[in-house]
XYZ file of C-alpha atoms in Angstrom:
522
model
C -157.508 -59.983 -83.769
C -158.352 -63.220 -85.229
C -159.906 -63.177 -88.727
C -163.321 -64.039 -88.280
C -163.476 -60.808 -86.520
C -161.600 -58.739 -88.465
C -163.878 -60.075 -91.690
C -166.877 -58.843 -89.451
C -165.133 -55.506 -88.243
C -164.545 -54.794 -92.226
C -168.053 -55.780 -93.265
C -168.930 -53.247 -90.678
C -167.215 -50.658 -92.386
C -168.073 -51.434 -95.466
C -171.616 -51.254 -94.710
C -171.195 -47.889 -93.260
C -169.014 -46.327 -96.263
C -171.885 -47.805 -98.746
C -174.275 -45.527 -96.502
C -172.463 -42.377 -96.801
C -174.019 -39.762 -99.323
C -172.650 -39.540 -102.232
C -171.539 -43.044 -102.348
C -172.546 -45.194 -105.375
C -172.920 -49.001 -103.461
C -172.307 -50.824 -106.626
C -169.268 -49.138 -107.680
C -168.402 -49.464 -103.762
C -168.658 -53.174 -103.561
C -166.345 -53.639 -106.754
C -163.271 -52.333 -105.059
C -164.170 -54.103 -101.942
C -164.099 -57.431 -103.841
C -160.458 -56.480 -103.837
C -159.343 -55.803 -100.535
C -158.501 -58.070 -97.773
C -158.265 -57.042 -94.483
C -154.545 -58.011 -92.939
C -154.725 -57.006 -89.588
C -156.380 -54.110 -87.368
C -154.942 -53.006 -84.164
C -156.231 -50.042 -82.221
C -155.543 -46.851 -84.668
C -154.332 -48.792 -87.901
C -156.344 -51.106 -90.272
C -153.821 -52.896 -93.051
C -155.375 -53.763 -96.239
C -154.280 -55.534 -99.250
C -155.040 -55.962 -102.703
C -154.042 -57.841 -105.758
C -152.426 -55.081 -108.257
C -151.501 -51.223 -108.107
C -154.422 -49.667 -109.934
C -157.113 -50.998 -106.842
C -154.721 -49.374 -104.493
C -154.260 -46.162 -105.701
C -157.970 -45.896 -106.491
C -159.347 -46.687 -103.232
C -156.688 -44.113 -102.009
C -157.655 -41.431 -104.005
C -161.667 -42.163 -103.682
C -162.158 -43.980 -100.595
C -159.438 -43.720 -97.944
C -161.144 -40.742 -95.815
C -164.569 -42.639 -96.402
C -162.984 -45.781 -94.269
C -161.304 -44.075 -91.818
C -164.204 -41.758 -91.237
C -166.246 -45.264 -90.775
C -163.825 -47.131 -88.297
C -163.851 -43.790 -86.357
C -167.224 -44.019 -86.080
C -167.312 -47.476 -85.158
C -164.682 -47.617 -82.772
C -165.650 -44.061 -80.603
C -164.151 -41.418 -82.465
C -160.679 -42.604 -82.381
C -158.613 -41.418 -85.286
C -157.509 -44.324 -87.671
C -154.574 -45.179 -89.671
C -155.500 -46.979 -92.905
C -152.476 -48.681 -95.075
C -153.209 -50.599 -97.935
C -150.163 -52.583 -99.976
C -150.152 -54.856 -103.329
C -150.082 -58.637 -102.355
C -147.819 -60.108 -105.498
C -148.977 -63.279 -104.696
C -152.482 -62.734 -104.602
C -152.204 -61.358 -107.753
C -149.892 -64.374 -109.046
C -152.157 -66.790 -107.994
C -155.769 -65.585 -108.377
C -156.112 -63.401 -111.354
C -159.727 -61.359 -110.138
C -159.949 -60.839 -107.020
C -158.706 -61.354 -102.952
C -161.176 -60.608 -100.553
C -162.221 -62.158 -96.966
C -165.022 -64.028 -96.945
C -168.271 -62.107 -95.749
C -170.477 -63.124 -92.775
C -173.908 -64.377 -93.728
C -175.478 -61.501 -92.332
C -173.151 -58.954 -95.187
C -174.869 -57.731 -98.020
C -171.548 -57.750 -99.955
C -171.332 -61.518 -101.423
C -168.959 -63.252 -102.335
C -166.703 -62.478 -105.099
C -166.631 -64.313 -108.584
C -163.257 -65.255 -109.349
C -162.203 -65.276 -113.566
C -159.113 -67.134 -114.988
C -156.047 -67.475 -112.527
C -153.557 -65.450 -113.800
C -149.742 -66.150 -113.805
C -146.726 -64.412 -112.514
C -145.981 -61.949 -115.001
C -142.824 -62.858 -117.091
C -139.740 -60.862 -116.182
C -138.502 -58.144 -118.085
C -135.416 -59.783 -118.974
C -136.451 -63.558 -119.371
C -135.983 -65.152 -122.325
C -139.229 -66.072 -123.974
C -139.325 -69.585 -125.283
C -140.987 -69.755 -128.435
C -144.105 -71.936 -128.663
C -144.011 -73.683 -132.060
C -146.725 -76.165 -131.247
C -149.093 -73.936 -129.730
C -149.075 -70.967 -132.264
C -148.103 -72.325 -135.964
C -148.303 -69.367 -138.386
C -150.949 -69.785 -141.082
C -150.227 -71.171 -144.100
C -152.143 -69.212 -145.992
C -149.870 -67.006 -149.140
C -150.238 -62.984 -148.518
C -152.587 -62.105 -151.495
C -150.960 -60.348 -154.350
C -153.550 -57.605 -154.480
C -156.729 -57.834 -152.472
C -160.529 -58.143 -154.125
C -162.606 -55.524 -153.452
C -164.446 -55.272 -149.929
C -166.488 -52.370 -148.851
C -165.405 -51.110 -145.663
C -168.151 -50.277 -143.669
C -168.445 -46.490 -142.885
C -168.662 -45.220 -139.137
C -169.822 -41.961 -137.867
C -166.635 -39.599 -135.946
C -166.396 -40.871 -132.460
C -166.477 -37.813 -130.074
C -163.284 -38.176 -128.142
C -161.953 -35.413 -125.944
C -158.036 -34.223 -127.200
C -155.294 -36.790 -125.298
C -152.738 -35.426 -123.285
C -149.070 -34.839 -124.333
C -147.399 -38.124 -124.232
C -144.261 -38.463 -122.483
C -141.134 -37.329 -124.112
C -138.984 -40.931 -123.795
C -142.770 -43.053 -124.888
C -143.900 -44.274 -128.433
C -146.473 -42.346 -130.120
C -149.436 -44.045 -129.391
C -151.947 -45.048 -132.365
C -155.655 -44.765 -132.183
C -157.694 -42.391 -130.758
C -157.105 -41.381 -127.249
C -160.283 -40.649 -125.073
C -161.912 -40.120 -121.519
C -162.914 -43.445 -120.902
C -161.026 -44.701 -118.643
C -161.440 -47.720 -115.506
C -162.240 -45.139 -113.227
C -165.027 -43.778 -114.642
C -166.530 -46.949 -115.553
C -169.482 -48.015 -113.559
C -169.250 -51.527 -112.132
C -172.052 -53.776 -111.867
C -173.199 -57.455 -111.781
C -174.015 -57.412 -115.902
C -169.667 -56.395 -116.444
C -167.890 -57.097 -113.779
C -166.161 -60.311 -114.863
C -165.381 -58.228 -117.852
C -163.859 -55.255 -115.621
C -161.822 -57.388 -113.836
C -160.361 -59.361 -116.785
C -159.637 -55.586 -118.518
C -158.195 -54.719 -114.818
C -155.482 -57.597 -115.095
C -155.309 -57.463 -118.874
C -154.070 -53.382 -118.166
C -151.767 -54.480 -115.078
C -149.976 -57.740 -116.712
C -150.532 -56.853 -120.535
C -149.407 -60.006 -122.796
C -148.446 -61.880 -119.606
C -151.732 -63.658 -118.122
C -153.747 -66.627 -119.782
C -155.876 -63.586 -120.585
C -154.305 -63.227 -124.304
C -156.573 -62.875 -126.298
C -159.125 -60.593 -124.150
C -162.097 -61.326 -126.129
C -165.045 -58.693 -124.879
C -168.569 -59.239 -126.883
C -172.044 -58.057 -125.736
C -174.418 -55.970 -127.688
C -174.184 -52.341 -128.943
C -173.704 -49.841 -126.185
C -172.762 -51.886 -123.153
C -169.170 -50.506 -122.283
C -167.032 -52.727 -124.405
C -165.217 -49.857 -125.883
C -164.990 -47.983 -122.903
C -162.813 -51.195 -121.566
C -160.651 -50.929 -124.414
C -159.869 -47.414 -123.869
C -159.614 -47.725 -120.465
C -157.158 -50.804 -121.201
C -154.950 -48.338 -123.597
C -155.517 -45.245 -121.203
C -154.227 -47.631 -118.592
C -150.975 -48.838 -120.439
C -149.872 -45.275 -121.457
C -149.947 -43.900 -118.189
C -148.378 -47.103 -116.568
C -146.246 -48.318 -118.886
C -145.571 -45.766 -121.515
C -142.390 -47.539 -123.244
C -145.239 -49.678 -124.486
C -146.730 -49.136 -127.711
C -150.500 -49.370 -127.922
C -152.548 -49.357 -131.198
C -156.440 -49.526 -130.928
C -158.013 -49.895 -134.636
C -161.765 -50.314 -135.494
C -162.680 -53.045 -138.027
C -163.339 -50.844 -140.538
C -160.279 -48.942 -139.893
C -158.101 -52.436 -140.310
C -160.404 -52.964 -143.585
C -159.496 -49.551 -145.237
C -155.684 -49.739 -144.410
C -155.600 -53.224 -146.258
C -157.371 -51.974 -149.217
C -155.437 -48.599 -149.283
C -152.458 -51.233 -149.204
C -153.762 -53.279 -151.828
C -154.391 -50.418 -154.063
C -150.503 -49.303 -153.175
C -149.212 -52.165 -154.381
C -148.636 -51.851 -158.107
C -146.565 -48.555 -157.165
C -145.306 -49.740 -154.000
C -143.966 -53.222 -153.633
C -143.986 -52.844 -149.923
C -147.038 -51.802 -149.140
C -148.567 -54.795 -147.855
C -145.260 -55.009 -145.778
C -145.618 -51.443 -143.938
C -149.264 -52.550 -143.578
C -148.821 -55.785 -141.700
C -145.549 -53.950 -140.163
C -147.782 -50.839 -138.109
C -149.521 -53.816 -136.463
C -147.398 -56.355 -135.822
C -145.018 -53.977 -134.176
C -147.563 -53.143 -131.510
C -147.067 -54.435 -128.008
C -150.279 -53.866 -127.070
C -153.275 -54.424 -129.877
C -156.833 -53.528 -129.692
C -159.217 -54.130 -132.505
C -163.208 -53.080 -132.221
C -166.038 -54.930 -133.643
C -164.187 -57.558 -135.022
C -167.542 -59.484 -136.728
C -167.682 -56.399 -139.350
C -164.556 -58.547 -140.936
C -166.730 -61.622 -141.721
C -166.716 -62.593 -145.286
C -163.619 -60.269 -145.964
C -161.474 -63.512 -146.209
C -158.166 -61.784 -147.222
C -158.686 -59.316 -144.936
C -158.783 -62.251 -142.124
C -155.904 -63.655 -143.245
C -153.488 -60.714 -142.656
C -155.173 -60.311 -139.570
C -155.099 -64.135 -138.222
C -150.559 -63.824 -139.554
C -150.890 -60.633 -137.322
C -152.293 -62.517 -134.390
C -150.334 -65.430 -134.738
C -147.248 -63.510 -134.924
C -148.133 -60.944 -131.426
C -149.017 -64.013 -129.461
C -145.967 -65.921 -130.147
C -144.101 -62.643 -128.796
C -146.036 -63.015 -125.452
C -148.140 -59.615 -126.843
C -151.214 -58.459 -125.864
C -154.455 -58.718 -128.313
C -158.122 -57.293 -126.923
C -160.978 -58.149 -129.373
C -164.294 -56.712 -128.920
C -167.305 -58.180 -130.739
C -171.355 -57.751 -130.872
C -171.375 -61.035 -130.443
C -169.628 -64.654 -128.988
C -166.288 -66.007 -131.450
C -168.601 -68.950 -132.191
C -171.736 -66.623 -133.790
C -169.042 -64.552 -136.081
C -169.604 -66.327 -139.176
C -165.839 -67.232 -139.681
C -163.753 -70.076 -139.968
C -163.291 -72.221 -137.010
C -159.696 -71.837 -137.140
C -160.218 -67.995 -136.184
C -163.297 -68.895 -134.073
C -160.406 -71.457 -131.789
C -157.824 -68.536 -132.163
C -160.304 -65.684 -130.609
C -161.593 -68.458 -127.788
C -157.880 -69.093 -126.498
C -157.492 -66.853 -124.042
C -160.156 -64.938 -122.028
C -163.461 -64.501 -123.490
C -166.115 -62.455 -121.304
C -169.807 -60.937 -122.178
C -171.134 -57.833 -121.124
C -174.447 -58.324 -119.992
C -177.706 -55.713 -120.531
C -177.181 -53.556 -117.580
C -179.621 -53.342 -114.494
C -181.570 -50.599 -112.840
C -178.737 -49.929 -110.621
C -176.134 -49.893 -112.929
C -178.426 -47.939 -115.013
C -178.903 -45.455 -112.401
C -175.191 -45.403 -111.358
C -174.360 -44.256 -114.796
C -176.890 -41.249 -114.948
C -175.360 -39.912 -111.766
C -171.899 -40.448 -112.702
C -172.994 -38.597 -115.957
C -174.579 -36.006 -114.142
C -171.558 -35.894 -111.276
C -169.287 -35.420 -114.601
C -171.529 -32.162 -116.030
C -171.237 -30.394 -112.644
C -167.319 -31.154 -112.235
C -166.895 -29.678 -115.967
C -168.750 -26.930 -115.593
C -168.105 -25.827 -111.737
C -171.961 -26.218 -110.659
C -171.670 -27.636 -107.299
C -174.940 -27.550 -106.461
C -176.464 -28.333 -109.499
C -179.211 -31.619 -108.855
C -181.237 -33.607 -111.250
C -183.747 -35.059 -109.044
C -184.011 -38.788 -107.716
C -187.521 -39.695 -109.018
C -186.382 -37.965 -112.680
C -182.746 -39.986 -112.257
C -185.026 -43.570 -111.220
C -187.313 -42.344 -114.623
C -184.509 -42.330 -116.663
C -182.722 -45.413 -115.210
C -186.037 -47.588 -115.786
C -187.172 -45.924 -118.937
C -184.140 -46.574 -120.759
C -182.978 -49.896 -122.713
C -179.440 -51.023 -122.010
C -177.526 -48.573 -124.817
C -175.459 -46.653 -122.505
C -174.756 -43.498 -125.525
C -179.266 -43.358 -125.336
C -178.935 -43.095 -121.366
C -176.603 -40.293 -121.642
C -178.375 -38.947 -124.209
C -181.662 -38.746 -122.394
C -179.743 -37.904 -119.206
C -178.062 -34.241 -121.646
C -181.706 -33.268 -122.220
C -182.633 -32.818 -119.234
C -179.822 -31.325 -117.965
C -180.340 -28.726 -121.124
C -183.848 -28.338 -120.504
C -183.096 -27.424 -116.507
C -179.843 -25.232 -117.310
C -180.694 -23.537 -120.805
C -184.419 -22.962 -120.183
C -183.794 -22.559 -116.921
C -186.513 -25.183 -115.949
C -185.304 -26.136 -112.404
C -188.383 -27.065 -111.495
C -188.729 -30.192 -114.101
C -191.156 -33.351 -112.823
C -191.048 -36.490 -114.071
C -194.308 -35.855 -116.391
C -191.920 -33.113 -117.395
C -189.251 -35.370 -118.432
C -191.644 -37.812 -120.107
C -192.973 -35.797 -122.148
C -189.546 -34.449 -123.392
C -188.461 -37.844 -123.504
C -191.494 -39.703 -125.436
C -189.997 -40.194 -128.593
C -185.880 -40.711 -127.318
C -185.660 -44.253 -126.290
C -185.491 -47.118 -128.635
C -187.266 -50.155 -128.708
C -191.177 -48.035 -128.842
C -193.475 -49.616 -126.705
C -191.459 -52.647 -125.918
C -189.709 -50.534 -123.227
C -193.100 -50.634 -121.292
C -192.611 -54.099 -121.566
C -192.883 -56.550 -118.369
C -191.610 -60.372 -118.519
C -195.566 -60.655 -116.707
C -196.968 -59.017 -120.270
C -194.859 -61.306 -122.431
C -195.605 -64.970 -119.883
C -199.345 -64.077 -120.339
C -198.912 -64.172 -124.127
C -197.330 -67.180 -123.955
C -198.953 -68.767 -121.804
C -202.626 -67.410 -123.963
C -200.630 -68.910 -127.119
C -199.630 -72.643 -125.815
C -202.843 -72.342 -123.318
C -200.567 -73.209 -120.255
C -201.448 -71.817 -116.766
C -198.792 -69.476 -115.074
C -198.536 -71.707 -111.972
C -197.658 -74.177 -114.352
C -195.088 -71.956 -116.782
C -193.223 -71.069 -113.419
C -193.432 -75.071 -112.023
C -190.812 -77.098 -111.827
C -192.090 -79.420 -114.430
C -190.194 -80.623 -117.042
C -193.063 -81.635 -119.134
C -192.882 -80.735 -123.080
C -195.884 -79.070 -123.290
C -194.838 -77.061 -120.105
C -191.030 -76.800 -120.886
C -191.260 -75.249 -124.021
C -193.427 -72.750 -123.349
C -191.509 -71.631 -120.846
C -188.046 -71.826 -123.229
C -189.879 -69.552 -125.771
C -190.994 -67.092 -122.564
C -187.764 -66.597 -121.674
C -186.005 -66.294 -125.144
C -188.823 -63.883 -125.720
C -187.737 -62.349 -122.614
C -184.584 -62.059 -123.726
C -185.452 -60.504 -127.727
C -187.587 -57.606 -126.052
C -186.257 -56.689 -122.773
C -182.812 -55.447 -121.937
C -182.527 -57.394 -118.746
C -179.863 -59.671 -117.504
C -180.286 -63.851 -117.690
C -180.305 -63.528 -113.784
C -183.317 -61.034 -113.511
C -185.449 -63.020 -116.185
C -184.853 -66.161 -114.133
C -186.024 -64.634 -111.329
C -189.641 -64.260 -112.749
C -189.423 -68.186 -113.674
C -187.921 -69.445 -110.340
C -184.714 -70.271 -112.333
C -181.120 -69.332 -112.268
C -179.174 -67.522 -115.184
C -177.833 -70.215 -116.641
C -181.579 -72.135 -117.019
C -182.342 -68.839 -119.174
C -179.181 -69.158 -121.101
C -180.194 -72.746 -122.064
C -183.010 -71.920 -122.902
C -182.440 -68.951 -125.481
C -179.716 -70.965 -127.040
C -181.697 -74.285 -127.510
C -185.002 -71.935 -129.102
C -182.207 -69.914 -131.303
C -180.726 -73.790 -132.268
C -184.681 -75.090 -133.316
C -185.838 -71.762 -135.154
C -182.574 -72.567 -137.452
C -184.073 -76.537 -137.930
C -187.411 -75.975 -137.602
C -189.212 -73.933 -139.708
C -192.540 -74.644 -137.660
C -190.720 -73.496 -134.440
C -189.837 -69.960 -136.427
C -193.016 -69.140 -137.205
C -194.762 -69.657 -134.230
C -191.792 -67.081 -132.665
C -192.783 -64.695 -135.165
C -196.549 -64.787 -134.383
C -195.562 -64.173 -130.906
C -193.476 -61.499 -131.284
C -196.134 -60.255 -133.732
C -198.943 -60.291 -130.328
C -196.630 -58.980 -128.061
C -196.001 -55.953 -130.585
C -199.280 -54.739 -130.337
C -199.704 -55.155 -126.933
């Protein structure tokens, strides 16, 4: 079969699998972004994909979905589906192999991140890299100053498993979150598929550092679980330590406060980390201003990377908004660096059944349903903090199992729900309220704020709209563009050249304020 055909025979089936009930599309067309049809033959479909994780997941989820499809395509006749890792796919293209869809497929195109490299063999010597990672030359401190670590609330982590007899004890807390159940959409893919080959190739792709920012709630820590989940199961001679800022913060001042007693302390402390293979450190901008603290960590950095180990670094924001020094700022930009975006209603509403798909596997209720207008009312009522969605989501599951209110509507759920989501009445929000307020403000038509003009008097407008947009509504760059006949990246201009004038331009500031003052009370 020659492969424009086979492309159209497996966007066929593709199509058909995303149809089946119970079948989340979006999570769907992640995994197909990964396989590549080989060859089909009457009976047998081959597949391939770039790394070992994609094939053993669409095995275990999707297999029976496929062949059930070509089946159905092709008469009833009973199918043989193989799918094998491609090395070099995975060599040469670090995100993704897939064929190229037919204009008529709803799938598009994938995005492809970083190309990754072979992996280094076990036994290879690694070079070391003098000129590209010199070891700071700044003194360890003889005792730190004081810094006040910044207190957290417990995370709520199931109990791990039993690690394997001949593995490291792994440091951190172990957890649930895994790639698996991780719900893929357009706002985090890139960043899913960096974690993917970040997991699969740890310390051995361009992807070193893995630097994951986006705001509060998006799924950056479930990555970095799912990253360390990952690398204990696969690769358990591996030793993994995931450490929260603060947790870094209180070690070196425990440390510090060791040292009179214990000459080594600062030793042991830089010692637990720099012995990792793997290293994962949350929220990373909670150690601005701590300058010693930085320090240690940038020797600790310096000194994994020049090993060929891994480093993940999750942020609330990008390397170049920390308010650092711009030696870290270069340091944390070297290897991968990837946003998570605010998710959208799909991903939104993937999530809420995935969290309700979870309650009825824990608790053996088969036929337990929440339903689909209460799911959408959730999905849309919600801002992008995936802990609130789940939140909401545990409510109403309470409400409909304890009180034994089956028979919930969605005025139901609104009412038990008016005072859960954040953000007040800016979650009734529309980018159509906040353009007319705007547009009222500079007294600029709306044919005219969604023009192509270029005009000041129409541009700017239009850049405050959309940063506006951006402050109020949890809504990817590529749904506000939409609204302003512009792509994503027009809207990402835009915020960053109105964030760049309200820092110069004290006039510029307060009209933003008065605005966001208006659209307040709307």
């Amino acid at each position: 079969m020659d492969s424009g055909k086979l492309n159209e025979n497996w966007n066929e089936v593709c199509n058909l699998v995303c149809g089946y009930e119970g079948v989340e599309p979006s999570q769907f067309k992640a995994f197909f972004y990964r396989l590549q049809p080989q060859a089909m033959s009457e009976g047998f479909l081959m597949l391939t994909t770039d790394n070992e994780f994609i094939k053993t997941w669409v095995e275990r989820h999707y297999i029976e979905l496929i062949r059930r499809a070509l089946s159905q395509l092709h008469q009833g006749v009973p199918f043989m589906v193989a799918i094998e890792v491609d090395p070099s796919a995975a060599a040469a293209a670090g995100a993704v192999a897939a064929p190229q869809p037919s204009a008529a497929s709803p799938f598009p195109a994938p995005v492809v991140s970083q190309p990754i490299q072979p992996a280094v063999p076990a036994a290879a010597p690694v070079a070391a890299q003098p000129d590209a990672y010199q070891p700071t030359d700044s003194p360890m401190p003889a005792a730190p100053v004081a810094e006040e670590p910044r207190s957290f609330p417990p995370l709520d982590f199931p109990t791990p498993g039993v690690t394997a007899a001949h593995a490291p004890i792994p440091e951190g807390p172990s957890s649930a979150l895994t790639f698996e159940n991780f719900v893929i959409g357009d706002s985090n893919r890139m960043a899913y598929s960096m974690a993917v080959n970040v997991a699969e190739q740890p310390g051995s792709t361009p992807l070193n550092p893995l630097f994951i920012y986006g705001k509060s709630g998006l799924g950056k820590t479930h990555l970095m679980f799912a990253i360390q989940n990952y690398i204990r199961e696969t690769q358990p001679q591996l030793r993994t330590v995931y450490v929260d800022s603060s947790d870094l913060l209180a070690d070196y001042m425990e440390a510090g406060a060791a040292h009179d007693k214990e000459k080594s302390s600062y030793k042991n402390f830089k010692t637990r980390y720099e012995e990792a293979d793997v290293l994962l450190i949350d929220d990373i901008q909670y150690l601005q201003g701590k300058k010693q603290t930085l320090d240690i960590v940038f020797q600790i950095f310096n000194s994994l990377i020049g090993q060929r180990k891994q480093i993940i670094l999750s942020a609330d924001r990008a390397p170049k908004n920390i308010d650092i020094d711009e030696r870290y700022h270069s340091r944390f930009s070297q290897g991968g660096t990837v946003d998570i975006q605010p998710p959208e209603i799909e991903t939104k509403l993937g999530i809420v059944k995935s969290f309700i798909d979870e309650y009825k596997r824990n608790e053996g209720l088969d036929h337990f349903e929440v339903p689909q207008d209460i799911q959408m009312f959730i999905a849309e009522s919600s801002s992008s903090n995936i802990r609130e969605l789940k939140g909401a989501v545990t409510k109403v599951i309470y409400q409909m199992t304890v009180f034994q209110q089956t028979d919930l509507t969605v005025n139901d759920v609104r009412t038990l729900l008016e005072n859960h989501f954040s953000g007040g009445a800016s979650r009734n929000l529309s980018i159509e309220d906040i353009q007319k307020e705007v547009e009222a403000f500079y007294k600029v038509k709306h044919s005219e704020m969604v023009s192509k003009s270029r005009a000041r008097s129409i541009a700017y407008p239009r850049q405050i709209a959309m940063y506006l947009c951006r402050q109020f509504l949890d809504m990817p760059f590529a749904a506000i563009g939409k609204k302003f006949d512009r792509d994503h990246s027009t809207v990402m201009h835009s915020v960053a050249q109105i964030e760049k004038m309200m820092q110069q331009n004290r006039d510029v500031q307060e009209e933003v304020e008065n605005l966001k003052q208006i659209i307040r009370e709307i």
